[in-house]
Coordinates of C-alpha atoms in Angstrom, one line a residue:
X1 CA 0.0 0.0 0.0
X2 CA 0.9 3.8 -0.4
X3 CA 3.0 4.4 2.9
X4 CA 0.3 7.4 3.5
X5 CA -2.4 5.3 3.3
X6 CA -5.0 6.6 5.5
X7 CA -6.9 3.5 7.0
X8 CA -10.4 5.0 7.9
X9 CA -10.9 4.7 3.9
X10 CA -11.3 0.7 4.2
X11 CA -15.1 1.8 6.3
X12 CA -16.1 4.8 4.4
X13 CA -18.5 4.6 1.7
X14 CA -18.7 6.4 -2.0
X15 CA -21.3 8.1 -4.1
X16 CA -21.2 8.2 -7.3
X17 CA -22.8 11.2 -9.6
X18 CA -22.6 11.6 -13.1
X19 CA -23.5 15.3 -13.5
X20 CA -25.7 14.8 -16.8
X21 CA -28.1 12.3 -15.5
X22 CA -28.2 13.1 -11.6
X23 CA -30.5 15.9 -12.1
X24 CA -33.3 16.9 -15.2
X25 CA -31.3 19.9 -15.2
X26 CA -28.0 18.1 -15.1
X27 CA -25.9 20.8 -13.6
X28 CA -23.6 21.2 -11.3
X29 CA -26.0 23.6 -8.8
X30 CA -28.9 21.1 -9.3
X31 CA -26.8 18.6 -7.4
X32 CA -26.5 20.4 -4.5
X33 CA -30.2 20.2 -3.7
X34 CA -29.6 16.2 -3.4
X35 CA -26.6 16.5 -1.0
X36 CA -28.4 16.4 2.3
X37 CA -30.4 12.6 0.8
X38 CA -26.5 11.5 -0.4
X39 CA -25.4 12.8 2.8
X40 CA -27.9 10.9 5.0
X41 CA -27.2 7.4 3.2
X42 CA -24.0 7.3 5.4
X43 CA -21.5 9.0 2.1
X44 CA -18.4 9.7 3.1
X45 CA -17.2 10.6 -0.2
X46 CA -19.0 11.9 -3.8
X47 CA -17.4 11.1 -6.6
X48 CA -18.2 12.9 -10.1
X49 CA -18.0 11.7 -13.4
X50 CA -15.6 13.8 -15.2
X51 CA -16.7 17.5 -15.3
X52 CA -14.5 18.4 -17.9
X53 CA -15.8 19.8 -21.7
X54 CA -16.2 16.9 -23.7
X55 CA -14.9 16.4 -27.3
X56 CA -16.7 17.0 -30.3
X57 CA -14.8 15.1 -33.2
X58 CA -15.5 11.4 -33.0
X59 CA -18.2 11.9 -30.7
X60 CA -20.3 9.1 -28.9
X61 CA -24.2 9.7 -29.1
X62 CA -25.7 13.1 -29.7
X63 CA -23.8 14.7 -26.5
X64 CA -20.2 12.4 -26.4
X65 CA -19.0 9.8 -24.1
X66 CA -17.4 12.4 -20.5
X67 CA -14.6 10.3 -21.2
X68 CA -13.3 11.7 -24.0
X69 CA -11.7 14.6 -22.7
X70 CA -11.2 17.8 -24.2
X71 CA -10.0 20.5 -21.7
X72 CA -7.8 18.5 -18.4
X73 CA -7.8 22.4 -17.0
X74 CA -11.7 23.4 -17.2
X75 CA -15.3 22.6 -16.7
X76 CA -18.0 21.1 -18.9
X77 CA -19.8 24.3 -19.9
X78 CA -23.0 22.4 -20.2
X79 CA -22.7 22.0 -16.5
X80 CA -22.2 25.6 -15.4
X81 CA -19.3 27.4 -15.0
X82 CA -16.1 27.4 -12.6
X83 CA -18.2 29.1 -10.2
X84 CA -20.8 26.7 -10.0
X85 CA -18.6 23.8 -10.3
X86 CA -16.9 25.6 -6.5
X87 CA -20.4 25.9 -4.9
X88 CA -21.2 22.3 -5.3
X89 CA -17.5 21.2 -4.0
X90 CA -18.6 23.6 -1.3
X91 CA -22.0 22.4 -0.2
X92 CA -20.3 18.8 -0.4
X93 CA -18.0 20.1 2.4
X94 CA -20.4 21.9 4.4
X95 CA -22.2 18.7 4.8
X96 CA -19.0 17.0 5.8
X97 CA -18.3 14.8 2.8
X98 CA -14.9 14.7 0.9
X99 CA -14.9 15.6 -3.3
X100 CA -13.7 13.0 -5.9
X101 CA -13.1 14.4 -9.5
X102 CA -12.6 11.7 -12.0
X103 CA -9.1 11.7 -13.8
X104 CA -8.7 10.5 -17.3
X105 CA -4.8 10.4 -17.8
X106 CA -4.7 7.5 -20.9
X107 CA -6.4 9.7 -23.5
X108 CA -8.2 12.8 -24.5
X109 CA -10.5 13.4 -27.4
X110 CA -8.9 13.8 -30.9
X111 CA -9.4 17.5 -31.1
X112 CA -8.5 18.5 -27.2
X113 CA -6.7 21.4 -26.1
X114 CA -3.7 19.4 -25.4
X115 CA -3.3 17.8 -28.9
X116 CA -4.2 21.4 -30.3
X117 CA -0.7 22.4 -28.1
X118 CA 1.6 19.5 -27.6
X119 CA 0.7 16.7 -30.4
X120 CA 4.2 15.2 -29.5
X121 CA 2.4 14.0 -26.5
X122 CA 0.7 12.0 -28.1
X123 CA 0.8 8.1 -29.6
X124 CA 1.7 7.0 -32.5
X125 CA 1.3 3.5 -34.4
X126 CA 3.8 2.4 -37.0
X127 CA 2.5 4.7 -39.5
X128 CA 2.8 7.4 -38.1
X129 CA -0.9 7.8 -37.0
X130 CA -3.2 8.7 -33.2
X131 CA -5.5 6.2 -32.2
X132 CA -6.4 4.2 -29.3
X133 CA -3.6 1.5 -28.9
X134 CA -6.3 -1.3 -27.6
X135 CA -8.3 -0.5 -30.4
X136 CA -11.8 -0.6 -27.8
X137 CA -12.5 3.3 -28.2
X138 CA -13.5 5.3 -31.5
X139 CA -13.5 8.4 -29.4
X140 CA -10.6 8.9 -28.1
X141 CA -6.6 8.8 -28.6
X142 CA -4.2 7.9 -26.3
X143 CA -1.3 9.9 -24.8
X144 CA 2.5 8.6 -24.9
X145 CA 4.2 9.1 -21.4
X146 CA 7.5 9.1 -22.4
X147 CA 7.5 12.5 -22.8
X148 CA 8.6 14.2 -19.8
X149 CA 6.9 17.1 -20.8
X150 CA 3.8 15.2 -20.4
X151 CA 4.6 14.2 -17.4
X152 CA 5.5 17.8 -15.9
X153 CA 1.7 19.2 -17.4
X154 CA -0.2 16.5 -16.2
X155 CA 1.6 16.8 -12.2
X156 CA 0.5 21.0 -12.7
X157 CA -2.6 20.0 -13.6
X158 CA -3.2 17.5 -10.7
X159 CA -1.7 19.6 -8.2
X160 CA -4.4 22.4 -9.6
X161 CA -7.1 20.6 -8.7
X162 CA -5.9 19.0 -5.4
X163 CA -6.3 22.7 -4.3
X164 CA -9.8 22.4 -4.5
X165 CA -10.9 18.8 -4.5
X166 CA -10.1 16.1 -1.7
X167 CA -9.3 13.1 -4.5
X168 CA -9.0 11.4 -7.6
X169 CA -10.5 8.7 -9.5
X170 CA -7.9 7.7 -12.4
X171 CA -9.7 5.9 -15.1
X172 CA -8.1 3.1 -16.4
X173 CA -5.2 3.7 -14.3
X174 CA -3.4 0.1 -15.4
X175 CA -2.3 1.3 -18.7
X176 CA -0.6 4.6 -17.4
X177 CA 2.8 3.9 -16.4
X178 CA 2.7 3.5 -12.4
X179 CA 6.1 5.5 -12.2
X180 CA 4.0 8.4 -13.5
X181 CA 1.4 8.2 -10.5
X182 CA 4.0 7.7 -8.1
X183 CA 6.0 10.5 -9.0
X184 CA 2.8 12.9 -9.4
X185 CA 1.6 11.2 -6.0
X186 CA 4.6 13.1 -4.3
X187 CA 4.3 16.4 -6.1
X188 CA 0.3 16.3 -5.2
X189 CA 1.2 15.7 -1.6
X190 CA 3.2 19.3 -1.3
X191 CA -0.5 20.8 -1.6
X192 CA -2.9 18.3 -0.6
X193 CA -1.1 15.6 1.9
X194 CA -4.6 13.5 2.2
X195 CA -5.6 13.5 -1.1
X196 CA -7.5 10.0 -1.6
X197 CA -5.9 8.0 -5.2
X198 CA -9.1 5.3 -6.3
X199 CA -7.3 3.4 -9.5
X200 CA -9.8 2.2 -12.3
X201 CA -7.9 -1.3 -12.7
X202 CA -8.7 -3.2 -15.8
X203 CA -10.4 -6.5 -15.5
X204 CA -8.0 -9.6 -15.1
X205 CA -8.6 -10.6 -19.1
X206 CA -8.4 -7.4 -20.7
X207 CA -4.9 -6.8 -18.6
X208 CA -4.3 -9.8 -19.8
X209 CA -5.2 -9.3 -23.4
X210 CA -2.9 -6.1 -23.1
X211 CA 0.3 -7.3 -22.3
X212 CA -0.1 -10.4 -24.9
X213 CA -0.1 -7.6 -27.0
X214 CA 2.8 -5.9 -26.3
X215 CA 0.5 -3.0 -24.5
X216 CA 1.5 -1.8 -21.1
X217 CA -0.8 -2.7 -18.4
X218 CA 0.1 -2.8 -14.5
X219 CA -0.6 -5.4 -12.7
X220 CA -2.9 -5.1 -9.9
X221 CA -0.6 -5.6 -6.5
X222 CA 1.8 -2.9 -8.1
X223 CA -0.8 -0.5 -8.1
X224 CA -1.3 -0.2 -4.3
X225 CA 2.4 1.6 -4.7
X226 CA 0.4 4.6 -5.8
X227 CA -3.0 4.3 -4.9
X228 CA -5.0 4.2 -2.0
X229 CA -8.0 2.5 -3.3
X230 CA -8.5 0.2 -6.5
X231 CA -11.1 -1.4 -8.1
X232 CA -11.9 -5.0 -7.6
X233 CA -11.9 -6.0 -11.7
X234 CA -9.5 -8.7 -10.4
X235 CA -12.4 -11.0 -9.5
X236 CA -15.0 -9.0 -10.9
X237 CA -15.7 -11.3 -13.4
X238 CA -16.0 -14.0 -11.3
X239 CA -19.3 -12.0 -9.7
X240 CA -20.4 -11.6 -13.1
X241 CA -20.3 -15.1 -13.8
X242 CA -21.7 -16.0 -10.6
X243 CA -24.6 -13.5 -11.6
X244 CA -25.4 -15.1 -15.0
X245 CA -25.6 -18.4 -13.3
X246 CA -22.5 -19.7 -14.8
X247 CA -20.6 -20.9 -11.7
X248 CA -21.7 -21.1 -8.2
X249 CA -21.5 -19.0 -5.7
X250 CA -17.9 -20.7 -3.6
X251 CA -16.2 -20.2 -6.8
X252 CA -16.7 -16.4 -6.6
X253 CA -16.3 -16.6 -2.8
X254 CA -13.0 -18.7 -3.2
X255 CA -11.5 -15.8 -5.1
X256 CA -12.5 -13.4 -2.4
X257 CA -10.5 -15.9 -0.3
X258 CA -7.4 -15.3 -2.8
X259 CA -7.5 -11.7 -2.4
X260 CA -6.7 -12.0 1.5
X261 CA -3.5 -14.0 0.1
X262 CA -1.7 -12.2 -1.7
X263 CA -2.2 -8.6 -1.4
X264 CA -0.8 -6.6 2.1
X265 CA -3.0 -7.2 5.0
X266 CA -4.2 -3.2 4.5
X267 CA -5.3 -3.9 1.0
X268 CA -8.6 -1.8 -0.5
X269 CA -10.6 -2.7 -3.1
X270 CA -13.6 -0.7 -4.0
X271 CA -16.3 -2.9 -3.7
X272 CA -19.5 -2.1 -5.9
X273 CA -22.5 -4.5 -7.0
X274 CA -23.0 -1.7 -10.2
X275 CA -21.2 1.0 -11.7
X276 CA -21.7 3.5 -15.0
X277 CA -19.6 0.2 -17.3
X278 CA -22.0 -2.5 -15.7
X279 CA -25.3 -3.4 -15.7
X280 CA -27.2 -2.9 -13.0
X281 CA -27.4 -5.2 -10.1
X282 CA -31.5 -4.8 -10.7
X283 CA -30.8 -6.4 -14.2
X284 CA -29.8 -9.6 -12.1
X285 CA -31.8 -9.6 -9.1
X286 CA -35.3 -8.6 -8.7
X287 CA -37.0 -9.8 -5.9
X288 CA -36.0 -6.8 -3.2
X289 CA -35.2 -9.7 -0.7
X290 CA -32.6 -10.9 -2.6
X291 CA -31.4 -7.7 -3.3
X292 CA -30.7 -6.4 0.6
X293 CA -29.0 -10.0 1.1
X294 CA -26.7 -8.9 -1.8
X295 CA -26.5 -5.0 -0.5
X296 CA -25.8 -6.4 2.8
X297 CA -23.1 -8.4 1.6
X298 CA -21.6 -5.8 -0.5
X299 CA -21.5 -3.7 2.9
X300 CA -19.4 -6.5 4.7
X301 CA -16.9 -6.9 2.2
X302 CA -13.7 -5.7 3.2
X303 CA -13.0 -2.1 1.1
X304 CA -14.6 0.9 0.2
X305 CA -18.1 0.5 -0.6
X306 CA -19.1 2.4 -3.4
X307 CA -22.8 3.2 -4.2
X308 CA -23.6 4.3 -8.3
X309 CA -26.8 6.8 -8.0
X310 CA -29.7 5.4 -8.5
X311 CA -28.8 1.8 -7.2
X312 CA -31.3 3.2 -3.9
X313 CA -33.9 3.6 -6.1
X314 CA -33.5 0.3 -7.3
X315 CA -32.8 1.1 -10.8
X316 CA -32.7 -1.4 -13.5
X317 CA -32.0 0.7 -16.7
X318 CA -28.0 2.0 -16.7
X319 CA -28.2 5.4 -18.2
X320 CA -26.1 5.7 -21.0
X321 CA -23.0 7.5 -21.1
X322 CA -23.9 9.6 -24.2
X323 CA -27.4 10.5 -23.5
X324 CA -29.6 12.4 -21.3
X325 CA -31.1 9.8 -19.1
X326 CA -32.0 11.2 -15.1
X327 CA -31.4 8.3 -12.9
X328 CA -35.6 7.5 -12.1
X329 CA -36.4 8.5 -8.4
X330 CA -40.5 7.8 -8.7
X331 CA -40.0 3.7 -8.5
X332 CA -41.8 3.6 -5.4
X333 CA -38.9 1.5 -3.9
X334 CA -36.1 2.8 -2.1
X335 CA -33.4 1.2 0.0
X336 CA -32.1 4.1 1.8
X337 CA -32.8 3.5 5.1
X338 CA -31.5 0.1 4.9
X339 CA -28.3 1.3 3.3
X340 CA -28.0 3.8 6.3
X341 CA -27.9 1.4 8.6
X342 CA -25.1 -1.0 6.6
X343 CA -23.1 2.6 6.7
X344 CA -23.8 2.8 10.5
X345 CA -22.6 -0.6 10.4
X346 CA -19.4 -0.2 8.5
X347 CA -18.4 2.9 10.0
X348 CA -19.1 1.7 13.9
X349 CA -17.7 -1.9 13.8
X350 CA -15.1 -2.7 11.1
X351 CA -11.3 -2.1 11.0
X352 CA -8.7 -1.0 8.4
X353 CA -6.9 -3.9 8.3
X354 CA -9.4 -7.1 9.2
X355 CA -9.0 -10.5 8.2
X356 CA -11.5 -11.8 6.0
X357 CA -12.8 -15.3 5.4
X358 CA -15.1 -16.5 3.0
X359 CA -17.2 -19.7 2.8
X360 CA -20.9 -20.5 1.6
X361 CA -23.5 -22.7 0.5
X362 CA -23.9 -23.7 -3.1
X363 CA -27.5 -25.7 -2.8
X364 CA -29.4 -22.4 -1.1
X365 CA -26.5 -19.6 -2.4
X366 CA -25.4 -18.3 1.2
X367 CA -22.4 -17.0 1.7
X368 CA -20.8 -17.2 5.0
X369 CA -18.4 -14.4 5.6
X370 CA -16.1 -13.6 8.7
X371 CA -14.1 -10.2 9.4
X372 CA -12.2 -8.8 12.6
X373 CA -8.8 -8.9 14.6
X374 CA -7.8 -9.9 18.0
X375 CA -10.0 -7.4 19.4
X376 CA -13.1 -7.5 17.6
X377 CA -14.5 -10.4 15.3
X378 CA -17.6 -10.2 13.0
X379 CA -19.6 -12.5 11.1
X380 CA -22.3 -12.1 8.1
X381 CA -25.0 -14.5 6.9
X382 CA -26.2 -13.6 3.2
X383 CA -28.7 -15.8 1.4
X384 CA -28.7 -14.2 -2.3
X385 CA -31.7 -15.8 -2.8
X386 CA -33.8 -15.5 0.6
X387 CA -34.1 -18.7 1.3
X388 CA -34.2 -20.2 4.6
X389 CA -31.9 -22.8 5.7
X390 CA -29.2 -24.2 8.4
X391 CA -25.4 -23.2 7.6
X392 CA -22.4 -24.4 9.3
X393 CA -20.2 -21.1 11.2
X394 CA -17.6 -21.2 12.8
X395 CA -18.6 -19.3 15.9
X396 CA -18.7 -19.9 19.5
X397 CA -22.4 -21.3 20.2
X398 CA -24.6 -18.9 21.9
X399 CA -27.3 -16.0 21.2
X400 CA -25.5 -13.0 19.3
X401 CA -27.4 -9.7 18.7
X402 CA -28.3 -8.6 14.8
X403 CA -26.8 -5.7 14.3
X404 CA -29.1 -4.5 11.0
X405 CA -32.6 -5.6 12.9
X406 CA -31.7 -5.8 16.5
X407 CA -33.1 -9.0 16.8
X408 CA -31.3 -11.9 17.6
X409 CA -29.5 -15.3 15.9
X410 CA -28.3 -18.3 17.7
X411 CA -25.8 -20.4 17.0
X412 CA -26.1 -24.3 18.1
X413 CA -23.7 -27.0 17.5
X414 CA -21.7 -24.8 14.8
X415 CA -25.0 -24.3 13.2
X416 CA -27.2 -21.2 12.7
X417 CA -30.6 -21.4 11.0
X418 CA -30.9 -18.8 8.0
X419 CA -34.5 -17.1 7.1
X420 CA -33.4 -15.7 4.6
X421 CA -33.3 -11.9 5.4
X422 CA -29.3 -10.8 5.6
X423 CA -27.5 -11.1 9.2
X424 CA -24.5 -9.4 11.1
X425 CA -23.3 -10.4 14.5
X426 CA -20.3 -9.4 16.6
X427 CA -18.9 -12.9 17.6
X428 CA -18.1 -13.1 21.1
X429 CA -14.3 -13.7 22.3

């Protein structure tokens, strides 16, 4: 991990907002009106979707993909201007909540203002031509960081944001060189010594697929020598698989399990059941039992939990990058209150650098999880598809308050009897 690490991240919980589609107005001012709802979920940190102008040549849809980058050093005018984009960072930190701008170092758009000024920063295929080295993105070309230069302007323009905002989210982090985050790590530190580093990591096949081709791509333990946080695309699709009903449940938990061995015992991965490149978890699960079993679960899993808007809501439909699409708050359901208490949950109990163990049930799909230290143990009983039935735990028998009801489980012979609604207990010593 980064030596500066700060450990209270492994507890705290993430909001995601994409600007365009969090409001009808989709502004930065209209946000602001939501903050004291985000707020009272239990967020700890917001997280925008990149703010900055978008490019117009190649563009996705009718209003472009926020990823393709055309300004690194202003705002989106369709979201207001530098003033407005200030009073929402300031009503997020009024309300106690930390600021997250998204960071998209690996490309811009083909007409952005740093092509327009430096297209030696830029790179190059055998003949001589920009494009996208993977070949996954019409929108966009990639940026060559050997150039120094490059280096230098992207550290300046870090370091002018880190005077305003409280982190970064750095998309697709793997394929810029990890030398270049550590070194602009540093130089962000002279002016904001807490800023919180979240790394978009690629999924374990297309960081695969990279370096078969010659294409650099970190791997994922070499990150945390940058980064605070990262995202868990490791064994993401292993929960994907899981989800489709391609392998059970203990094969997805078993990777979980795999985690704990090889990264450092303060390791943090960003734990989400959605996010603006996945479907929904709503797509997958539709019975709302289920769904708080799987919500639960997400809460206990050690790392940052991070919460795309709309998944309270219980949204099925993934707006689409390139549209207008408001996230739909009139569903009539709404798990806020039971994401509150998780929070409460995660933020009361839990420490930065728990154990983990993972175990479950194929023939009912309960997982059996485990967290804690010497001081503190804590266990979680999730049955992704509500359904009641005994589970072997290895607990102490005896009668252990439920920390999301306040009801009570009991353990018997190294048994406990599932009804299917989710369960937390602190395990006595």
């Amino acid at each position: 991990m980064a030596v500066d690490t700060d450990k209270r991240l492994q507890n705290q919980v993430i909001y995601s907002v994409y600007v365009r589609n969090h409001t009808r107005e989709g502004s930065f001012r209209a946000v602001i009106p939501d903050l004291d709802r985000i707020k009272a979920l239990g967020t700890d940190i917001v997280w925008l979707m990149p703010i900055h102008p978008i490019g117009i040549e190649g563009k996705k849809g009718s209003l472009g993909c926020p990823y393709a980058n055309r300004d690194y050093r202003s705002v989106n005018p369709e979201y207001g201007t530098m003033e407005d984009f200030l009073a929402l960072v300031e009503g997020i930190h009024a309300r106690g909540m930390k600021c997250m701008i998204d960071v998209v170092y690996n490309h811009t758009s083909p007409d952005s203002t740093l092509f327009n000024e430096h297209p030696e920063f830029f790179y190059r295929d055998k003949d001589g031509r920009t494009g996208n080295k993977m070949g996954d993105w019409s929108d966009v070309i990639d940026l060559d960081y050997g150039s120094r230069a490059l280096w230098d302007y992207q550290t300046e323009t870090l370091k002018m944001w880190a005077g305003i905002v409280d982190g970064f989210r750095c998309d697709v982090a793997s394929f810029v060189p990890l030398e270049f985050w550590k070194a602009a790590r540093k130089e962000v530190g002279r002016v904001n010594p807490e800023c919180i580093w979240l790394a978009e990591t690629v999924h374990q096949s297309y960081g695969s697929r990279a370096r078969r081709l010659g294409i650099y791509s970190a791997l994922d333990y070499d990150e945390y020598a940058a980064f605070d946080i990262e995202y868990d695309y490791d064994v993401r699709e292993a929960f994907d698989k899981y989800l489709r009903g391609e392998i059970a449940l203990t094969h997805y938990l078993d990777m979980l399990n795999f985690q704990e061995a090889i990264y450092p015992a303060n390791y943090n991965k960003l734990r989400a059941l959605e996010n603006h490149d996945q479907p929904r978890i709503c797509a997958f699960v539709k019975n709302e039992g289920d769904l708080k079993n799987y919500t639960a679960f997400l809460y206990f899993l050690k790392g940052t939990t991070m919460i795309y808007a709309g998944q309270e809501f219980q949204n099925e439909h993934r707006p689409s990058l390139f549209e207008k699409e408001p996230i739909d708050r009139s569903t009539g359901r709404d798990l806020s209150g039971f994401m509150r208490r998780l929070s409460e949950i995660k933020h009361e109990s839990f420490g930065g650098e728990d154990y983990f163990i993972a175990a479950g049930d194929d023939e009912h799909d309960i997982a059996v999880l485990q967290r804690g230290s010497r001081e503190r143990r804590f266990a979680g009983v999730f049955s992704l598809r509500s359904e009641g039935a005994e589970v072997g735990i290895d607990v102490p028998d005896g009668r252990y308050t439920e920390l999301i009801s306040g009801g009570s489980v009991e353990v018997s012979g190294g048994k406990l009897l599932c009804g299917g609604r989710p369960l937390i207990f602190e395990v006595k010593a």
